[in-house]
Short mmCIF file of N, CA and C in Angstrom, two decimals:
data_model
loop_
_atom_site.label_atom_id
_atom_site.label_comp_id
_atom_site.label_asym_id
_atom_site.label_seq_id
_atom_site.Cartn_x
_atom_site.Cartn_y
_atom_site.Cartn_z
N MET A 1 -32.22 22.21 -5.58
CA MET A 1 -31.96 22.03 -4.17
C MET A 1 -30.53 21.55 -3.94
N TYR A 2 -30.08 20.55 -4.68
CA TYR A 2 -28.71 20.06 -4.53
C TYR A 2 -27.93 20.40 -5.79
N GLU A 3 -27.08 21.41 -5.70
CA GLU A 3 -26.27 21.81 -6.83
C GLU A 3 -24.85 21.30 -6.73
N THR A 4 -24.40 21.06 -5.49
CA THR A 4 -23.04 20.59 -5.24
C THR A 4 -23.10 19.44 -4.25
N ILE A 5 -22.64 18.28 -4.69
CA ILE A 5 -22.69 17.07 -3.87
C ILE A 5 -21.27 16.62 -3.59
N LEU A 6 -21.01 16.28 -2.33
CA LEU A 6 -19.69 15.79 -1.93
C LEU A 6 -19.74 14.29 -1.73
N PHE A 7 -18.83 13.60 -2.39
CA PHE A 7 -18.67 12.16 -2.22
C PHE A 7 -17.27 11.89 -1.69
N PRO A 8 -17.14 11.61 -0.39
CA PRO A 8 -15.84 11.24 0.16
C PRO A 8 -15.59 9.75 -0.11
N THR A 9 -14.40 9.43 -0.55
CA THR A 9 -14.09 8.04 -0.89
C THR A 9 -12.76 7.60 -0.32
N ASP A 10 -12.71 6.33 0.06
CA ASP A 10 -11.44 5.73 0.48
C ASP A 10 -10.95 4.73 -0.56
N GLY A 11 -11.68 4.60 -1.66
CA GLY A 11 -11.27 3.71 -2.72
C GLY A 11 -11.65 2.25 -2.50
N SER A 12 -12.38 1.96 -1.44
CA SER A 12 -12.75 0.58 -1.13
C SER A 12 -13.83 0.08 -2.09
N ASP A 13 -14.09 -1.22 -2.03
CA ASP A 13 -15.16 -1.80 -2.84
C ASP A 13 -16.50 -1.17 -2.48
N HIS A 14 -16.73 -0.97 -1.19
CA HIS A 14 -17.99 -0.35 -0.77
C HIS A 14 -18.09 1.08 -1.29
N ALA A 15 -17.00 1.79 -1.30
CA ALA A 15 -17.02 3.16 -1.81
C ALA A 15 -17.43 3.20 -3.28
N ALA A 16 -17.07 2.18 -4.03
CA ALA A 16 -17.48 2.12 -5.44
C ALA A 16 -19.00 2.01 -5.55
N THR A 17 -19.61 1.27 -4.64
CA THR A 17 -21.07 1.17 -4.62
C THR A 17 -21.69 2.50 -4.24
N VAL A 18 -21.12 3.16 -3.24
CA VAL A 18 -21.61 4.47 -2.80
C VAL A 18 -21.46 5.49 -3.93
N ALA A 19 -20.39 5.38 -4.69
CA ALA A 19 -20.16 6.30 -5.81
C ALA A 19 -21.34 6.27 -6.78
N GLU A 20 -21.86 5.07 -7.03
CA GLU A 20 -23.00 4.96 -7.95
C GLU A 20 -24.19 5.76 -7.43
N HIS A 21 -24.43 5.72 -6.12
CA HIS A 21 -25.52 6.50 -5.54
C HIS A 21 -25.24 8.00 -5.68
N ALA A 22 -24.03 8.41 -5.35
CA ALA A 22 -23.68 9.83 -5.45
C ALA A 22 -23.78 10.32 -6.89
N ILE A 23 -23.30 9.53 -7.81
CA ILE A 23 -23.35 9.90 -9.23
C ILE A 23 -24.80 9.98 -9.70
N ASP A 24 -25.62 9.04 -9.25
CA ASP A 24 -27.03 9.04 -9.64
C ASP A 24 -27.74 10.30 -9.14
N VAL A 25 -27.49 10.67 -7.89
CA VAL A 25 -28.10 11.89 -7.35
C VAL A 25 -27.62 13.10 -8.14
N ALA A 26 -26.32 13.16 -8.40
CA ALA A 26 -25.77 14.30 -9.15
C ALA A 26 -26.35 14.36 -10.56
N ALA A 27 -26.45 13.22 -11.22
CA ALA A 27 -27.00 13.19 -12.58
C ALA A 27 -28.46 13.61 -12.59
N THR A 28 -29.23 13.12 -11.62
CA THR A 28 -30.65 13.45 -11.53
C THR A 28 -30.87 14.93 -11.26
N ARG A 29 -30.02 15.51 -10.44
CA ARG A 29 -30.16 16.92 -10.04
C ARG A 29 -29.36 17.87 -10.92
N ASP A 30 -28.64 17.34 -11.91
CA ASP A 30 -27.75 18.15 -12.74
C ASP A 30 -26.79 18.94 -11.85
N ALA A 31 -26.23 18.23 -10.86
CA ALA A 31 -25.34 18.84 -9.88
C ALA A 31 -23.88 18.53 -10.19
N THR A 32 -23.01 19.31 -9.61
CA THR A 32 -21.58 19.04 -9.69
C THR A 32 -21.22 18.10 -8.55
N LEU A 33 -20.42 17.09 -8.85
CA LEU A 33 -19.99 16.12 -7.86
C LEU A 33 -18.55 16.42 -7.45
N HIS A 34 -18.35 16.66 -6.17
CA HIS A 34 -17.01 16.85 -5.63
C HIS A 34 -16.59 15.52 -5.03
N VAL A 35 -15.46 15.01 -5.48
CA VAL A 35 -14.95 13.73 -5.00
C VAL A 35 -13.71 14.02 -4.17
N LEU A 36 -13.76 13.59 -2.91
CA LEU A 36 -12.69 13.88 -1.95
C LEU A 36 -12.17 12.58 -1.35
N SER A 37 -10.87 12.45 -1.27
CA SER A 37 -10.25 11.35 -0.53
C SER A 37 -9.28 11.96 0.47
N VAL A 38 -9.31 11.42 1.68
CA VAL A 38 -8.49 11.97 2.76
C VAL A 38 -7.46 10.93 3.18
N VAL A 39 -6.21 11.33 3.17
CA VAL A 39 -5.13 10.50 3.70
C VAL A 39 -5.14 10.70 5.21
N ASP A 40 -5.43 9.62 5.91
CA ASP A 40 -5.56 9.68 7.36
C ASP A 40 -4.17 9.81 7.98
N ASP A 41 -3.87 10.98 8.52
CA ASP A 41 -2.53 11.21 9.05
C ASP A 41 -2.24 10.46 10.35
N ARG A 42 -3.26 9.83 10.91
CA ARG A 42 -3.01 9.01 12.10
C ARG A 42 -2.14 7.80 11.74
N ALA A 43 -2.10 7.46 10.46
CA ALA A 43 -1.27 6.34 10.01
C ALA A 43 0.21 6.63 10.22
N PHE A 44 0.59 7.89 10.32
CA PHE A 44 1.99 8.26 10.45
C PHE A 44 2.50 8.20 11.89
N LEU A 45 1.59 8.10 12.84
CA LEU A 45 1.98 8.14 14.25
C LEU A 45 2.90 7.00 14.67
N VAL A 46 2.77 5.86 14.03
CA VAL A 46 3.55 4.68 14.44
C VAL A 46 4.76 4.44 13.54
N LEU A 47 5.03 5.34 12.64
CA LEU A 47 6.12 5.14 11.69
C LEU A 47 7.40 5.84 12.13
N ASP A 48 8.50 5.24 11.74
CA ASP A 48 9.80 5.91 11.92
C ASP A 48 9.85 7.09 10.96
N GLU A 49 10.57 8.14 11.35
CA GLU A 49 10.67 9.35 10.54
C GLU A 49 11.09 9.07 9.09
N ASP A 50 11.99 8.13 8.91
CA ASP A 50 12.51 7.85 7.56
C ASP A 50 11.47 7.17 6.66
N ARG A 51 10.40 6.66 7.22
CA ARG A 51 9.38 5.98 6.43
C ARG A 51 8.16 6.86 6.16
N VAL A 52 8.01 7.94 6.89
CA VAL A 52 6.80 8.76 6.79
C VAL A 52 6.59 9.28 5.37
N GLU A 53 7.61 9.84 4.77
CA GLU A 53 7.46 10.43 3.43
C GLU A 53 7.06 9.39 2.40
N ARG A 54 7.69 8.22 2.43
CA ARG A 54 7.37 7.17 1.47
C ARG A 54 5.93 6.68 1.65
N VAL A 55 5.52 6.47 2.89
CA VAL A 55 4.16 6.01 3.16
C VAL A 55 3.15 7.09 2.76
N ARG A 56 3.45 8.35 3.09
CA ARG A 56 2.55 9.44 2.71
C ARG A 56 2.39 9.49 1.19
N ASP A 57 3.48 9.37 0.46
CA ASP A 57 3.41 9.39 -1.01
C ASP A 57 2.56 8.23 -1.53
N ASP A 58 2.73 7.05 -0.95
CA ASP A 58 1.94 5.88 -1.37
C ASP A 58 0.45 6.09 -1.09
N LEU A 59 0.14 6.60 0.10
CA LEU A 59 -1.26 6.83 0.47
C LEU A 59 -1.89 7.93 -0.39
N GLU A 60 -1.12 8.96 -0.69
CA GLU A 60 -1.64 10.02 -1.56
C GLU A 60 -1.89 9.51 -2.97
N ALA A 61 -1.02 8.63 -3.46
CA ALA A 61 -1.22 8.04 -4.79
C ALA A 61 -2.49 7.19 -4.81
N THR A 62 -2.71 6.42 -3.76
CA THR A 62 -3.91 5.60 -3.65
C THR A 62 -5.16 6.48 -3.59
N ALA A 63 -5.08 7.56 -2.84
CA ALA A 63 -6.20 8.50 -2.73
C ALA A 63 -6.49 9.14 -4.08
N ARG A 64 -5.44 9.52 -4.79
CA ARG A 64 -5.61 10.13 -6.11
C ARG A 64 -6.27 9.14 -7.07
N GLU A 65 -5.86 7.87 -7.02
CA GLU A 65 -6.49 6.84 -7.87
C GLU A 65 -7.97 6.71 -7.55
N ALA A 66 -8.32 6.78 -6.27
CA ALA A 66 -9.72 6.65 -5.86
C ALA A 66 -10.57 7.79 -6.40
N VAL A 67 -10.10 9.03 -6.27
CA VAL A 67 -10.89 10.16 -6.77
C VAL A 67 -10.95 10.17 -8.29
N ASP A 68 -9.85 9.80 -8.92
CA ASP A 68 -9.85 9.76 -10.39
C ASP A 68 -10.81 8.69 -10.92
N ALA A 69 -10.87 7.54 -10.26
CA ALA A 69 -11.78 6.47 -10.69
C ALA A 69 -13.24 6.93 -10.57
N ALA A 70 -13.57 7.56 -9.46
CA ALA A 70 -14.94 8.05 -9.28
C ALA A 70 -15.26 9.16 -10.28
N ALA A 71 -14.31 10.04 -10.53
CA ALA A 71 -14.53 11.13 -11.49
C ALA A 71 -14.73 10.58 -12.90
N THR A 72 -14.01 9.54 -13.24
CA THR A 72 -14.17 8.92 -14.56
C THR A 72 -15.56 8.32 -14.69
N ARG A 73 -16.01 7.62 -13.65
CA ARG A 73 -17.36 7.03 -13.69
C ARG A 73 -18.42 8.12 -13.80
N ALA A 74 -18.23 9.23 -13.09
CA ALA A 74 -19.18 10.33 -13.16
C ALA A 74 -19.19 10.95 -14.55
N ALA A 75 -18.02 11.14 -15.13
CA ALA A 75 -17.92 11.73 -16.47
C ALA A 75 -18.64 10.87 -17.50
N GLU A 76 -18.58 9.55 -17.32
CA GLU A 76 -19.29 8.64 -18.23
C GLU A 76 -20.80 8.85 -18.19
N ARG A 77 -21.29 9.39 -17.08
CA ARG A 77 -22.72 9.70 -16.94
C ARG A 77 -23.02 11.16 -17.24
N GLY A 78 -21.99 11.91 -17.65
CA GLY A 78 -22.18 13.32 -17.97
C GLY A 78 -22.23 14.23 -16.77
N VAL A 79 -21.70 13.78 -15.64
CA VAL A 79 -21.70 14.58 -14.41
C VAL A 79 -20.40 15.34 -14.30
N GLU A 80 -20.51 16.64 -14.11
CA GLU A 80 -19.33 17.49 -13.89
C GLU A 80 -18.73 17.15 -12.53
N THR A 81 -17.40 17.05 -12.48
CA THR A 81 -16.75 16.70 -11.21
C THR A 81 -15.60 17.65 -10.88
N THR A 82 -15.32 17.69 -9.59
CA THR A 82 -14.14 18.34 -9.04
C THR A 82 -13.52 17.32 -8.11
N THR A 83 -12.21 17.18 -8.15
CA THR A 83 -11.55 16.20 -7.27
C THR A 83 -10.58 16.88 -6.33
N ALA A 84 -10.39 16.24 -5.18
CA ALA A 84 -9.44 16.77 -4.19
C ALA A 84 -8.92 15.65 -3.33
N VAL A 85 -7.66 15.78 -2.92
CA VAL A 85 -7.04 14.88 -1.95
C VAL A 85 -6.55 15.76 -0.81
N ASP A 86 -6.88 15.35 0.42
CA ASP A 86 -6.49 16.11 1.60
C ASP A 86 -5.79 15.17 2.56
N THR A 87 -5.14 15.73 3.56
CA THR A 87 -4.47 14.94 4.60
C THR A 87 -4.94 15.44 5.96
N GLY A 88 -5.29 14.50 6.83
CA GLY A 88 -5.75 14.85 8.17
C GLY A 88 -6.66 13.77 8.70
N HIS A 89 -7.48 14.13 9.67
CA HIS A 89 -8.48 13.19 10.17
C HIS A 89 -9.64 13.21 9.18
N PRO A 90 -10.04 12.06 8.65
CA PRO A 90 -11.04 12.05 7.59
C PRO A 90 -12.33 12.81 7.92
N ALA A 91 -12.92 12.57 9.08
CA ALA A 91 -14.18 13.23 9.40
C ALA A 91 -14.02 14.75 9.43
N GLU A 92 -12.95 15.22 10.04
CA GLU A 92 -12.72 16.66 10.12
C GLU A 92 -12.54 17.26 8.73
N CYS A 93 -11.78 16.59 7.89
CA CYS A 93 -11.54 17.10 6.54
C CYS A 93 -12.82 17.13 5.71
N ILE A 94 -13.66 16.10 5.86
CA ILE A 94 -14.92 16.04 5.12
C ILE A 94 -15.84 17.18 5.56
N VAL A 95 -15.99 17.36 6.86
CA VAL A 95 -16.85 18.42 7.39
C VAL A 95 -16.31 19.79 6.97
N ASP A 96 -15.01 20.00 7.05
CA ASP A 96 -14.41 21.28 6.64
C ASP A 96 -14.64 21.53 5.15
N TYR A 97 -14.47 20.49 4.34
CA TYR A 97 -14.67 20.64 2.90
C TYR A 97 -16.12 21.04 2.62
N ALA A 98 -17.05 20.38 3.28
CA ALA A 98 -18.47 20.70 3.08
C ALA A 98 -18.77 22.13 3.49
N ALA A 99 -18.18 22.56 4.59
CA ALA A 99 -18.45 23.91 5.10
C ALA A 99 -17.86 25.00 4.22
N THR A 100 -16.69 24.75 3.67
CA THR A 100 -16.01 25.78 2.88
C THR A 100 -16.23 25.65 1.38
N GLY A 101 -16.73 24.50 0.93
CA GLY A 101 -16.87 24.25 -0.49
C GLY A 101 -18.26 24.48 -1.05
N ASP A 102 -19.13 25.13 -0.27
CA ASP A 102 -20.49 25.42 -0.73
C ASP A 102 -21.22 24.14 -1.14
N VAL A 103 -21.03 23.08 -0.35
CA VAL A 103 -21.63 21.78 -0.62
C VAL A 103 -23.07 21.77 -0.09
N ASP A 104 -23.98 21.14 -0.83
CA ASP A 104 -25.39 21.06 -0.44
C ASP A 104 -25.77 19.71 0.17
N LEU A 105 -25.00 18.65 -0.15
CA LEU A 105 -25.31 17.30 0.29
C LEU A 105 -24.03 16.48 0.30
N ILE A 106 -23.89 15.63 1.32
CA ILE A 106 -22.79 14.67 1.37
C ILE A 106 -23.39 13.28 1.18
N VAL A 107 -22.81 12.48 0.30
CA VAL A 107 -23.22 11.09 0.11
C VAL A 107 -22.01 10.24 0.43
N MET A 108 -22.14 9.39 1.48
CA MET A 108 -20.99 8.60 1.91
C MET A 108 -21.42 7.25 2.44
N GLY A 109 -20.45 6.34 2.52
CA GLY A 109 -20.69 5.01 3.04
C GLY A 109 -20.65 4.98 4.55
N THR A 110 -21.15 3.88 5.10
CA THR A 110 -21.19 3.72 6.56
C THR A 110 -20.24 2.67 7.07
N SER A 111 -19.60 1.94 6.18
CA SER A 111 -18.77 0.84 6.68
C SER A 111 -17.45 1.37 7.21
N GLY A 112 -16.94 0.65 8.20
CA GLY A 112 -15.66 0.95 8.80
C GLY A 112 -15.22 -0.29 9.55
N ASP A 113 -13.97 -0.33 9.93
CA ASP A 113 -13.52 -1.53 10.63
C ASP A 113 -14.01 -1.53 12.08
N GLU A 114 -13.95 -2.68 12.71
CA GLU A 114 -14.47 -2.85 14.07
C GLU A 114 -13.75 -1.94 15.07
N TYR A 115 -12.45 -1.76 14.92
CA TYR A 115 -11.69 -0.89 15.81
C TYR A 115 -12.23 0.53 15.75
N GLU A 116 -12.41 1.02 14.55
CA GLU A 116 -12.86 2.39 14.40
C GLU A 116 -14.24 2.60 14.99
N ARG A 117 -15.16 1.65 14.79
CA ARG A 117 -16.51 1.80 15.33
C ARG A 117 -16.50 1.77 16.85
N ASN A 118 -15.68 0.90 17.44
CA ASN A 118 -15.72 0.71 18.88
C ASN A 118 -14.83 1.65 19.68
N VAL A 119 -13.73 2.08 19.13
CA VAL A 119 -12.78 2.85 19.92
C VAL A 119 -12.84 4.34 19.61
N VAL A 120 -12.74 4.71 18.37
CA VAL A 120 -12.67 6.13 18.05
C VAL A 120 -13.93 6.66 17.37
N GLY A 121 -14.89 5.82 17.07
CA GLY A 121 -16.11 6.28 16.40
C GLY A 121 -15.90 6.33 14.90
N SER A 122 -16.89 5.96 14.16
CA SER A 122 -16.72 5.90 12.72
C SER A 122 -16.72 7.29 12.09
N VAL A 123 -16.09 7.36 10.95
CA VAL A 123 -16.02 8.61 10.21
C VAL A 123 -17.43 9.07 9.84
N SER A 124 -18.23 8.15 9.35
CA SER A 124 -19.58 8.54 8.92
C SER A 124 -20.43 9.02 10.09
N GLN A 125 -20.32 8.37 11.25
CA GLN A 125 -21.08 8.83 12.41
C GLN A 125 -20.70 10.26 12.78
N ARG A 126 -19.42 10.53 12.76
CA ARG A 126 -18.96 11.87 13.13
C ARG A 126 -19.39 12.91 12.10
N VAL A 127 -19.32 12.54 10.82
CA VAL A 127 -19.74 13.48 9.78
C VAL A 127 -21.24 13.76 9.92
N VAL A 128 -22.04 12.74 10.15
CA VAL A 128 -23.48 12.94 10.32
C VAL A 128 -23.74 13.92 11.47
N ARG A 129 -23.03 13.77 12.56
CA ARG A 129 -23.23 14.65 13.73
C ARG A 129 -22.77 16.08 13.47
N GLU A 130 -21.69 16.27 12.72
CA GLU A 130 -21.05 17.58 12.63
C GLU A 130 -21.24 18.32 11.31
N ALA A 131 -21.75 17.65 10.31
CA ALA A 131 -21.85 18.27 8.98
C ALA A 131 -22.83 19.44 8.97
N PRO A 132 -22.48 20.47 8.23
CA PRO A 132 -23.36 21.64 8.13
C PRO A 132 -24.46 21.48 7.08
N VAL A 133 -24.49 20.29 6.44
CA VAL A 133 -25.46 20.02 5.37
C VAL A 133 -26.02 18.61 5.57
N PRO A 134 -27.10 18.26 4.88
CA PRO A 134 -27.63 16.90 4.97
C PRO A 134 -26.60 15.86 4.51
N VAL A 135 -26.68 14.69 5.13
CA VAL A 135 -25.78 13.58 4.79
C VAL A 135 -26.63 12.36 4.45
N THR A 136 -26.41 11.80 3.29
CA THR A 136 -27.04 10.54 2.91
C THR A 136 -26.01 9.46 3.08
N THR A 137 -26.35 8.44 3.87
CA THR A 137 -25.41 7.34 4.09
C THR A 137 -25.90 6.10 3.37
N VAL A 138 -24.93 5.34 2.86
CA VAL A 138 -25.22 4.11 2.13
C VAL A 138 -24.53 2.98 2.87
N GLY A 139 -25.32 2.04 3.36
CA GLY A 139 -24.78 0.93 4.14
C GLY A 139 -24.13 -0.13 3.27
N PRO A 140 -23.37 -1.02 3.88
CA PRO A 140 -22.63 -2.04 3.15
C PRO A 140 -23.50 -3.11 2.50
N SER A 141 -24.74 -3.23 2.92
CA SER A 141 -25.59 -4.28 2.36
C SER A 141 -26.29 -3.86 1.08
N VAL A 142 -26.08 -2.63 0.64
CA VAL A 142 -26.73 -2.12 -0.57
C VAL A 142 -26.05 -2.67 -1.79
#
């Protein structure tokens, strides 16, 4: 049923907990785990032009570290992985990846900062509403 599982990560402590759930599902189902981190390009809106490239490079490096860490943990469990780093609005990139990557299930966390929940809506809420596949969410209290 689930051959390809998408785990979007921001590299946070909570994401590490969610990774364990995603890896467990992938290991149980003998599925491939796709690990995606999205550099939120809204971070560039308030920057001076001369700082954008440096900040983008830093954020991409952090995103790469996050996907590599999750892929390493998955490999330790014998789970095949594919990694990707994208730039854009996180929810849109996650939904697009799921739609074009032949993904069967998304496993993601629900935590977000207060601003995001109250003003622009959380990434996980938007993914749940728009995803073309089932979404399993893991709350911060797990």
